[in-house]
Amino acid sequence: MAKSTVKRILDTAVELFAQNGFDQTSVRDITQAANVNLAAINYHFGSRDALIQAVAERYLTPMCQLLERQLDDHDSLDSELSLEDLLELLIAAMLSAVEKDRQGVSLFMRLVGQAYLSSDNNLRTFLQRRYGPLFGRFLTQMSQRVPQMSQSEFYWRCHFMIGTAVLSMARHGMLAEQERFFFGSNASEPEVFHRLVSFLAAGLRAEPDMVTEQPLLDLPEAFPKEAGTSQLPESQAGLPDQTELPPGGKG
């Protein structure tokens, strides 16, 4: 009975967190949807933070355990892994971790997206403490495949990669339906991931563009001030001055 209650709470929490976000989902929402009382969550998890951590552990712990074993195996064989190889290892570990869930990849990717949007510092601290060392090892190996790239450029490209993967796979079912409607084909999740690996690896390898070191838009030049005035056009009211660097930036 206790195991079924825990599973029902976790299943419900996963669905609500993926749908509404970590910040917008209350314990009351979970208790009502799972048809349990608050005492059940306190008894089995202790707190809302602990429940969120249990949701993260449900996927990330088996995923990271498999990824670590795979990296160890390749290190022991002294085999050289390409960017594509590393991405394939990560995806294989993720697919293994989510295979028992009804919505699988889509649900996990939506959780990842919601974690990015969350302002929950406790969640970030937990993820960094629990899984940071392994992902640090993984990212180090990836960065070694692009030694010409600066740390800041690599940082941004990693986030571009995550965003691309989340957007592509969080709604795989919907995108697959559109593909079938427009083109008569229907790519499976493994096929989409194979395409994604090639795309992400190419993006990470691309030569840094020096234009990115310059402001994207020079507002004073693009929107000249009227003679005798010091205001931007009304359409630009309230927009930040994009010619200014953020705090800590270098000129």
PDB file of C-alpha atoms in Angstrom:
ATOM      1  CA  MET A   1       0.000   0.000   0.000  1.00  0.00           C
ATOM      2  CA  ALA A   2       2.803   2.407   0.915  1.00  0.00           C
ATOM      3  CA  LYS A   3       4.626   1.726  -2.352  1.00  0.00           C
ATOM      4  CA  SER A   4       1.500   2.353  -4.404  1.00  0.00           C
ATOM      5  CA  THR A   5       0.884   5.618  -2.538  1.00  0.00           C
ATOM      6  CA  VAL A   6       4.453   6.784  -3.112  1.00  0.00           C
ATOM      7  CA  LYS A   7       4.237   5.893  -6.798  1.00  0.00           C
ATOM      8  CA  ARG A   8       0.898   7.672  -7.177  1.00  0.00           C
ATOM      9  CA  ILE A   9       2.283  10.810  -5.554  1.00  0.00           C
ATOM     10  CA  LEU A  10       5.418  10.717  -7.709  1.00  0.00           C
ATOM     11  CA  ASP A  11       3.486  10.042 -10.918  1.00  0.00           C
ATOM     12  CA  THR A  12       1.155  12.938 -10.174  1.00  0.00           C
ATOM     13  CA  ALA A  13       3.975  15.288  -9.196  1.00  0.00           C
ATOM     14  CA  VAL A  14       5.875  14.494 -12.389  1.00  0.00           C
ATOM     15  CA  GLU A  15       2.825  15.215 -14.545  1.00  0.00           C
ATOM     16  CA  LEU A  16       2.002  18.491 -12.792  1.00  0.00           C
ATOM     17  CA  PHE A  17       5.597  19.726 -12.637  1.00  0.00           C
ATOM     18  CA  ALA A  18       6.039  18.989 -16.346  1.00  0.00           C
ATOM     19  CA  GLN A  19       2.754  20.673 -17.233  1.00  0.00           C
ATOM     20  CA  ASN A  20       2.714  23.697 -14.922  1.00  0.00           C
ATOM     21  CA  GLY A  21       6.299  24.100 -13.752  1.00  0.00           C
ATOM     22  CA  PHE A  22       7.966  23.642 -10.393  1.00  0.00           C
ATOM     23  CA  ASP A  23       7.193  27.159  -9.195  1.00  0.00           C
ATOM     24  CA  GLN A  24       3.500  27.065 -10.118  1.00  0.00           C
ATOM     25  CA  THR A  25       2.655  23.639  -8.669  1.00  0.00           C
ATOM     26  CA  SER A  26       1.674  23.558  -5.010  1.00  0.00           C
ATOM     27  CA  VAL A  27       1.541  20.627  -2.624  1.00  0.00           C
ATOM     28  CA  ARG A  28      -2.225  21.118  -2.523  1.00  0.00           C
ATOM     29  CA  ASP A  29      -2.377  20.667  -6.308  1.00  0.00           C
ATOM     30  CA  ILE A  30      -0.526  17.376  -5.969  1.00  0.00           C
ATOM     31  CA  THR A  31      -2.592  16.053  -3.065  1.00  0.00           C
ATOM     32  CA  GLN A  32      -5.854  16.820  -4.860  1.00  0.00           C
ATOM     33  CA  ALA A  33      -4.761  15.254  -8.156  1.00  0.00           C
ATOM     34  CA  ALA A  34      -3.258  12.189  -6.447  1.00  0.00           C
ATOM     35  CA  ASN A  35      -6.227  11.832  -4.089  1.00  0.00           C
ATOM     36  CA  VAL A  36      -4.036  11.774  -0.985  1.00  0.00           C
ATOM     37  CA  ASN A  37      -3.846  14.042   2.038  1.00  0.00           C
ATOM     38  CA  LEU A  38      -1.027  16.360   3.036  1.00  0.00           C
ATOM     39  CA  ALA A  39       0.041  13.972   5.779  1.00  0.00           C
ATOM     40  CA  ALA A  40       0.869  11.334   3.155  1.00  0.00           C
ATOM     41  CA  ILE A  41       3.333  13.649   1.404  1.00  0.00           C
ATOM     42  CA  ASN A  42       4.882  14.716   4.697  1.00  0.00           C
ATOM     43  CA  TYR A  43       5.160  11.091   5.816  1.00  0.00           C
ATOM     44  CA  HIS A  44       6.715   9.707   2.625  1.00  0.00           C
ATOM     45  CA  PHE A  45       8.804  12.704   1.545  1.00  0.00           C
ATOM     46  CA  GLY A  46       9.039  15.116   4.456  1.00  0.00           C
ATOM     47  CA  SER A  47       8.696  18.353   2.487  1.00  0.00           C
ATOM     48  CA  ARG A  48       7.891  19.859  -0.898  1.00  0.00           C
ATOM     49  CA  ASP A  49      11.618  20.273  -1.629  1.00  0.00           C
ATOM     50  CA  ALA A  50      12.213  16.604  -0.865  1.00  0.00           C
ATOM     51  CA  LEU A  51       9.375  15.646  -3.222  1.00  0.00           C
ATOM     52  CA  ILE A  52      10.906  17.733  -6.014  1.00  0.00           C
ATOM     53  CA  GLN A  53      14.260  16.073  -5.383  1.00  0.00           C
ATOM     54  CA  ALA A  54      12.618  12.644  -5.536  1.00  0.00           C
ATOM     55  CA  VAL A  55      11.150  13.547  -8.931  1.00  0.00           C
ATOM     56  CA  ALA A  56      14.603  14.568 -10.179  1.00  0.00           C
ATOM     57  CA  GLU A  57      16.196  11.421  -8.782  1.00  0.00           C
ATOM     58  CA  ARG A  58      13.595   9.244 -10.472  1.00  0.00           C
ATOM     59  CA  TYR A  59      15.160   9.999 -13.845  1.00  0.00           C
ATOM     60  CA  LEU A  60      18.578  11.493 -13.272  1.00  0.00           C
ATOM     61  CA  THR A  61      19.964   8.865 -10.899  1.00  0.00           C
ATOM     62  CA  PRO A  62      19.556   5.860 -13.248  1.00  0.00           C
ATOM     63  CA  MET A  63      20.548   8.024 -16.199  1.00  0.00           C
ATOM     64  CA  CYS A  64      23.739   9.230 -14.537  1.00  0.00           C
ATOM     65  CA  GLN A  65      24.636   5.791 -13.198  1.00  0.00           C
ATOM     66  CA  LEU A  66      24.517   4.345 -16.705  1.00  0.00           C
ATOM     67  CA  LEU A  67      26.356   7.304 -18.235  1.00  0.00           C
ATOM     68  CA  GLU A  68      29.116   7.013 -15.632  1.00  0.00           C
ATOM     69  CA  ARG A  69      29.542   3.288 -16.316  1.00  0.00           C
ATOM     70  CA  GLN A  70      29.746   3.956 -20.037  1.00  0.00           C
ATOM     71  CA  LEU A  71      32.373   6.659 -19.593  1.00  0.00           C
ATOM     72  CA  ASP A  72      34.363   4.429 -17.238  1.00  0.00           C
ATOM     73  CA  ASP A  73      34.266   1.562 -19.735  1.00  0.00           C
ATOM     74  CA  HIS A  74      35.592   3.746 -22.539  1.00  0.00           C
ATOM     75  CA  ASP A  75      38.247   5.261 -20.280  1.00  0.00           C
ATOM     76  CA  SER A  76      39.460   1.800 -19.256  1.00  0.00           C
ATOM     77  CA  LEU A  77      39.768   0.828 -22.916  1.00  0.00           C
ATOM     78  CA  ASP A  78      41.505   4.126 -23.669  1.00  0.00           C
ATOM     79  CA  SER A  79      39.134   4.556 -26.610  1.00  0.00           C
ATOM     80  CA  GLU A  80      38.721   7.934 -28.265  1.00  0.00           C
ATOM     81  CA  LEU A  81      35.136   9.157 -28.354  1.00  0.00           C
ATOM     82  CA  SER A  82      33.952  11.710 -30.888  1.00  0.00           C
ATOM     83  CA  LEU A  83      31.395  14.403 -30.140  1.00  0.00           C
ATOM     84  CA  GLU A  84      28.787  12.205 -31.768  1.00  0.00           C
ATOM     85  CA  ASP A  85      29.842   9.261 -29.598  1.00  0.00           C
ATOM     86  CA  LEU A  86      29.517  11.316 -26.412  1.00  0.00           C
ATOM     87  CA  LEU A  87      26.097  12.624 -27.382  1.00  0.00           C
ATOM     88  CA  GLU A  88      24.965   9.104 -28.269  1.00  0.00           C
ATOM     89  CA  LEU A  89      26.076   7.885 -24.830  1.00  0.00           C
ATOM     90  CA  LEU A  90      24.105  10.649 -23.130  1.00  0.00           C
ATOM     91  CA  ILE A  91      20.985   9.963 -25.173  1.00  0.00           C
ATOM     92  CA  ALA A  92      21.226   6.202 -24.645  1.00  0.00           C
ATOM     93  CA  ALA A  93      21.456   6.737 -20.885  1.00  0.00           C
ATOM     94  CA  MET A  94      18.468   9.074 -20.945  1.00  0.00           C
ATOM     95  CA  LEU A  95      16.353   6.697 -23.035  1.00  0.00           C
ATOM     96  CA  SER A  96      17.148   3.854 -20.657  1.00  0.00           C
ATOM     97  CA  ALA A  97      16.091   5.962 -17.653  1.00  0.00           C
ATOM     98  CA  VAL A  98      12.708   6.945 -19.098  1.00  0.00           C
ATOM     99  CA  GLU A  99      11.729   3.781 -20.971  1.00  0.00           C
ATOM    100  CA  LYS A 100       9.256   2.612 -18.304  1.00  0.00           C
ATOM    101  CA  ASP A 101       7.257   5.849 -18.303  1.00  0.00           C
ATOM    102  CA  ARG A 102       4.145   6.143 -20.422  1.00  0.00           C
ATOM    103  CA  GLN A 103       5.220   9.468 -21.929  1.00  0.00           C
ATOM    104  CA  GLY A 104       8.919   8.721 -21.615  1.00  0.00           C
ATOM    105  CA  VAL A 105      11.146  11.156 -23.452  1.00  0.00           C
ATOM    106  CA  SER A 106       8.523  13.873 -23.871  1.00  0.00           C
ATOM    107  CA  LEU A 107       7.775  13.990 -20.159  1.00  0.00           C
ATOM    108  CA  PHE A 108      11.442  14.042 -19.173  1.00  0.00           C
ATOM    109  CA  MET A 109      12.273  16.805 -21.631  1.00  0.00           C
ATOM    110  CA  ARG A 110       9.392  18.931 -20.379  1.00  0.00           C
ATOM    111  CA  LEU A 111      10.708  18.485 -16.840  1.00  0.00           C
ATOM    112  CA  VAL A 112      14.156  19.611 -18.002  1.00  0.00           C
ATOM    113  CA  GLY A 113      12.609  22.667 -19.624  1.00  0.00           C
ATOM    114  CA  GLN A 114      10.649  23.518 -16.485  1.00  0.00           C
ATOM    115  CA  ALA A 115      13.786  23.108 -14.366  1.00  0.00           C
ATOM    116  CA  TYR A 116      15.492  25.694 -16.579  1.00  0.00           C
ATOM    117  CA  LEU A 117      12.620  28.120 -16.069  1.00  0.00           C
ATOM    118  CA  SER A 118      12.354  27.545 -12.334  1.00  0.00           C
ATOM    119  CA  SER A 119      13.557  30.121  -9.826  1.00  0.00           C
ATOM    120  CA  ASP A 120      13.924  27.393  -7.183  1.00  0.00           C
ATOM    121  CA  ASN A 121      17.476  27.787  -5.878  1.00  0.00           C
ATOM    122  CA  ASN A 122      17.087  24.713  -3.687  1.00  0.00           C
ATOM    123  CA  LEU A 123      16.521  22.602  -6.790  1.00  0.00           C
ATOM    124  CA  ARG A 124      19.568  24.052  -8.536  1.00  0.00           C
ATOM    125  CA  THR A 125      21.719  23.496  -5.458  1.00  0.00           C
ATOM    126  CA  PHE A 126      20.558  19.897  -5.178  1.00  0.00           C
ATOM    127  CA  LEU A 127      21.163  19.142  -8.856  1.00  0.00           C
ATOM    128  CA  GLN A 128      24.623  20.693  -8.750  1.00  0.00           C
ATOM    129  CA  ARG A 129      25.617  18.841  -5.596  1.00  0.00           C
ATOM    130  CA  ARG A 130      24.205  15.476  -6.663  1.00  0.00           C
ATOM    131  CA  TYR A 131      24.948  15.371 -10.376  1.00  0.00           C
ATOM    132  CA  GLY A 132      27.379  18.229 -11.002  1.00  0.00           C
ATOM    133  CA  PRO A 133      30.597  16.160 -10.816  1.00  0.00           C
ATOM    134  CA  LEU A 134      29.469  13.667 -13.467  1.00  0.00           C
ATOM    135  CA  PHE A 135      28.118  16.286 -15.847  1.00  0.00           C
ATOM    136  CA  GLY A 136      31.287  18.292 -15.274  1.00  0.00           C
ATOM    137  CA  ARG A 137      33.303  15.265 -16.359  1.00  0.00           C
ATOM    138  CA  PHE A 138      31.082  14.802 -19.403  1.00  0.00           C
ATOM    139  CA  LEU A 139      31.315  18.462 -20.428  1.00  0.00           C
ATOM    140  CA  THR A 140      35.084  18.419 -19.975  1.00  0.00           C
ATOM    141  CA  GLN A 141      35.327  15.551 -22.436  1.00  0.00           C
ATOM    142  CA  MET A 142      33.113  17.442 -24.877  1.00  0.00           C
ATOM    143  CA  SER A 143      35.151  20.627 -24.565  1.00  0.00           C
ATOM    144  CA  GLN A 144      38.326  18.673 -25.319  1.00  0.00           C
ATOM    145  CA  ARG A 145      36.862  17.874 -28.746  1.00  0.00           C
ATOM    146  CA  VAL A 146      36.677  21.604 -29.549  1.00  0.00           C
ATOM    147  CA  PRO A 147      39.942  22.932 -28.057  1.00  0.00           C
ATOM    148  CA  GLN A 148      39.843  26.063 -30.214  1.00  0.00           C
ATOM    149  CA  MET A 149      36.702  27.320 -28.484  1.00  0.00           C
ATOM    150  CA  SER A 150      36.707  29.757 -25.566  1.00  0.00           C
ATOM    151  CA  GLN A 151      35.039  28.744 -22.321  1.00  0.00           C
ATOM    152  CA  SER A 152      32.320  31.370 -22.693  1.00  0.00           C
ATOM    153  CA  GLU A 153      31.527  30.271 -26.252  1.00  0.00           C
ATOM    154  CA  PHE A 154      31.394  26.635 -25.158  1.00  0.00           C
ATOM    155  CA  TYR A 155      29.109  27.602 -22.266  1.00  0.00           C
ATOM    156  CA  TRP A 156      26.581  29.254 -24.557  1.00  0.00           C
ATOM    157  CA  ARG A 157      26.667  26.503 -27.146  1.00  0.00           C
ATOM    158  CA  CYS A 158      25.941  23.900 -24.503  1.00  0.00           C
ATOM    159  CA  HIS A 159      22.833  25.836 -23.519  1.00  0.00           C
ATOM    160  CA  PHE A 160      21.849  26.159 -27.184  1.00  0.00           C
ATOM    161  CA  MET A 161      22.179  22.385 -27.469  1.00  0.00           C
ATOM    162  CA  ILE A 162      20.003  21.758 -24.425  1.00  0.00           C
ATOM    163  CA  GLY A 163      17.363  24.192 -25.651  1.00  0.00           C
ATOM    164  CA  THR A 164      17.293  22.564 -29.076  1.00  0.00           C
ATOM    165  CA  ALA A 165      16.937  19.082 -27.604  1.00  0.00           C
ATOM    166  CA  VAL A 166      14.194  20.126 -25.194  1.00  0.00           C
ATOM    167  CA  LEU A 167      12.179  21.952 -27.862  1.00  0.00           C
ATOM    168  CA  SER A 168      12.529  19.098 -30.350  1.00  0.00           C
ATOM    169  CA  MET A 169      11.658  16.239 -28.024  1.00  0.00           C
ATOM    170  CA  ALA A 170       9.276  17.739 -25.455  1.00  0.00           C
ATOM    171  CA  ARG A 171       6.524  17.694 -28.089  1.00  0.00           C
ATOM    172  CA  HIS A 172       7.764  14.857 -30.268  1.00  0.00           C
ATOM    173  CA  GLY A 173       4.262  13.452 -30.667  1.00  0.00           C
ATOM    174  CA  MET A 174       2.868  16.722 -31.998  1.00  0.00           C
ATOM    175  CA  LEU A 175       5.822  17.272 -34.339  1.00  0.00           C
ATOM    176  CA  ALA A 176       5.564  13.690 -35.604  1.00  0.00           C
ATOM    177  CA  GLU A 177       1.881  14.231 -36.405  1.00  0.00           C
ATOM    178  CA  GLN A 178       2.728  17.381 -38.354  1.00  0.00           C
ATOM    179  CA  GLU A 179       5.469  15.527 -40.228  1.00  0.00           C
ATOM    180  CA  ARG A 180       3.012  12.778 -41.123  1.00  0.00           C
ATOM    181  CA  PHE A 181       0.418  15.325 -42.266  1.00  0.00           C
ATOM    182  CA  PHE A 182       2.757  17.416 -44.416  1.00  0.00           C
ATOM    183  CA  PHE A 183       5.230  14.823 -45.698  1.00  0.00           C
ATOM    184  CA  GLY A 184       3.624  11.421 -45.213  1.00  0.00           C
ATOM    185  CA  SER A 185       6.536  10.200 -43.081  1.00  0.00           C
ATOM    186  CA  ASN A 186       6.768   9.547 -39.362  1.00  0.00           C
ATOM    187  CA  ALA A 187      10.170   9.682 -37.660  1.00  0.00           C
ATOM    188  CA  SER A 188      10.472   7.622 -34.492  1.00  0.00           C
ATOM    189  CA  GLU A 189      12.147   9.008 -31.378  1.00  0.00           C
ATOM    190  CA  PRO A 190      15.422   7.123 -32.102  1.00  0.00           C
ATOM    191  CA  GLU A 191      15.432   8.507 -35.663  1.00  0.00           C
ATOM    192  CA  VAL A 192      14.882  12.047 -34.414  1.00  0.00           C
ATOM    193  CA  PHE A 193      17.672  11.644 -31.877  1.00  0.00           C
ATOM    194  CA  HIS A 194      20.020  10.399 -34.610  1.00  0.00           C
ATOM    195  CA  ARG A 195      19.305  13.553 -36.609  1.00  0.00           C
ATOM    196  CA  LEU A 196      19.635  15.639 -33.480  1.00  0.00           C
ATOM    197  CA  VAL A 197      23.085  14.239 -32.672  1.00  0.00           C
ATOM    198  CA  SER A 198      24.415  15.224 -36.105  1.00  0.00           C
ATOM    199  CA  PHE A 199      22.884  18.687 -35.802  1.00  0.00           C
ATOM    200  CA  LEU A 200      24.197  19.348 -32.283  1.00  0.00           C
ATOM    201  CA  ALA A 201      27.695  18.091 -33.047  1.00  0.00           C
ATOM    202  CA  ALA A 202      27.896  20.304 -36.138  1.00  0.00           C
ATOM    203  CA  GLY A 203      26.716  23.299 -34.129  1.00  0.00           C
ATOM    204  CA  LEU A 204      29.300  22.706 -31.432  1.00  0.00           C
ATOM    205  CA  ARG A 205      32.109  22.299 -33.976  1.00  0.00           C
ATOM    206  CA  ALA A 206      31.230  25.431 -35.964  1.00  0.00           C
ATOM    207  CA  GLU A 207      33.898  28.102 -35.928  1.00  0.00           C
ATOM    208  CA  PRO A 208      33.201  30.924 -33.453  1.00  0.00           C
ATOM    209  CA  ASP A 209      31.695  33.932 -35.220  1.00  0.00           C
ATOM    210  CA  MET A 210      33.533  37.123 -34.301  1.00  0.00           C
ATOM    211  CA  VAL A 211      30.378  39.111 -35.087  1.00  0.00           C
ATOM    212  CA  THR A 212      28.921  37.732 -31.867  1.00  0.00           C
ATOM    213  CA  GLU A 213      31.422  39.848 -29.982  1.00  0.00           C
ATOM    214  CA  GLN A 214      29.621  42.985 -31.221  1.00  0.00           C
ATOM    215  CA  PRO A 215      26.213  44.401 -30.150  1.00  0.00           C
ATOM    216  CA  LEU A 216      23.429  42.906 -32.262  1.00  0.00           C
ATOM    217  CA  LEU A 217      21.666  46.241 -32.602  1.00  0.00           C
ATOM    218  CA  ASP A 218      22.955  49.789 -32.269  1.00  0.00           C
ATOM    219  CA  LEU A 219      19.772  51.528 -31.149  1.00  0.00           C
ATOM    220  CA  PRO A 220      20.917  55.148 -31.548  1.00  0.00           C
ATOM    221  CA  GLU A 221      21.927  54.413 -35.141  1.00  0.00           C
ATOM    222  CA  ALA A 222      18.972  52.209 -36.012  1.00  0.00           C
ATOM    223  CA  PHE A 223      16.468  54.605 -34.451  1.00  0.00           C
ATOM    224  CA  PRO A 224      17.917  58.135 -34.783  1.00  0.00           C
ATOM    225  CA  LYS A 225      16.647  60.691 -32.306  1.00  0.00           C
ATOM    226  CA  GLU A 226      14.611  63.602 -33.581  1.00  0.00           C
ATOM    227  CA  ALA A 227      16.394  66.891 -33.634  1.00  0.00           C
ATOM    228  CA  GLY A 228      16.261  68.626 -30.292  1.00  0.00           C
ATOM    229  CA  THR A 229      14.918  65.583 -28.431  1.00  0.00           C
ATOM    230  CA  SER A 230      16.562  62.971 -26.273  1.00  0.00           C
ATOM    231  CA  GLN A 231      13.859  60.307 -26.473  1.00  0.00           C
ATOM    232  CA  LEU A 232      13.684  57.147 -28.519  1.00  0.00           C
ATOM    233  CA  PRO A 233      10.634  56.636 -30.742  1.00  0.00           C
ATOM    234  CA  GLU A 234       7.521  55.536 -28.865  1.00  0.00           C
ATOM    235  CA  SER A 235       7.797  52.005 -30.320  1.00  0.00           C
ATOM    236  CA  GLN A 236      11.090  51.591 -28.485  1.00  0.00           C
ATOM    237  CA  ALA A 237       9.941  52.996 -25.145  1.00  0.00           C
ATOM    238  CA  GLY A 238      10.914  50.778 -22.280  1.00  0.00           C
ATOM    239  CA  LEU A 239      13.451  48.708 -24.225  1.00  0.00           C
ATOM    240  CA  PRO A 240      16.888  48.355 -22.608  1.00  0.00           C
ATOM    241  CA  ASP A 241      19.844  50.042 -24.235  1.00  0.00           C
ATOM    242  CA  GLN A 242      21.417  47.114 -26.059  1.00  0.00           C
ATOM    243  CA  THR A 243      24.659  49.015 -26.548  1.00  0.00           C
ATOM    244  CA  GLU A 244      25.395  48.654 -22.831  1.00  0.00           C
ATOM    245  CA  LEU A 245      27.203  45.596 -21.522  1.00  0.00           C
ATOM    246  CA  PRO A 246      25.695  43.648 -18.623  1.00  0.00           C
ATOM    247  CA  PRO A 247      27.263  44.092 -15.179  1.00  0.00           C
ATOM    248  CA  GLY A 248      30.711  42.575 -15.135  1.00  0.00           C
ATOM    249  CA  GLY A 249      31.104  42.717 -18.922  1.00  0.00           C
ATOM    250  CA  LYS A 250      34.276  43.993 -20.538  1.00  0.00           C
ATOM    251  CA  GLY A 251      34.410  46.696 -23.055  1.00  0.00           C
TER     252      GLY A 251
END
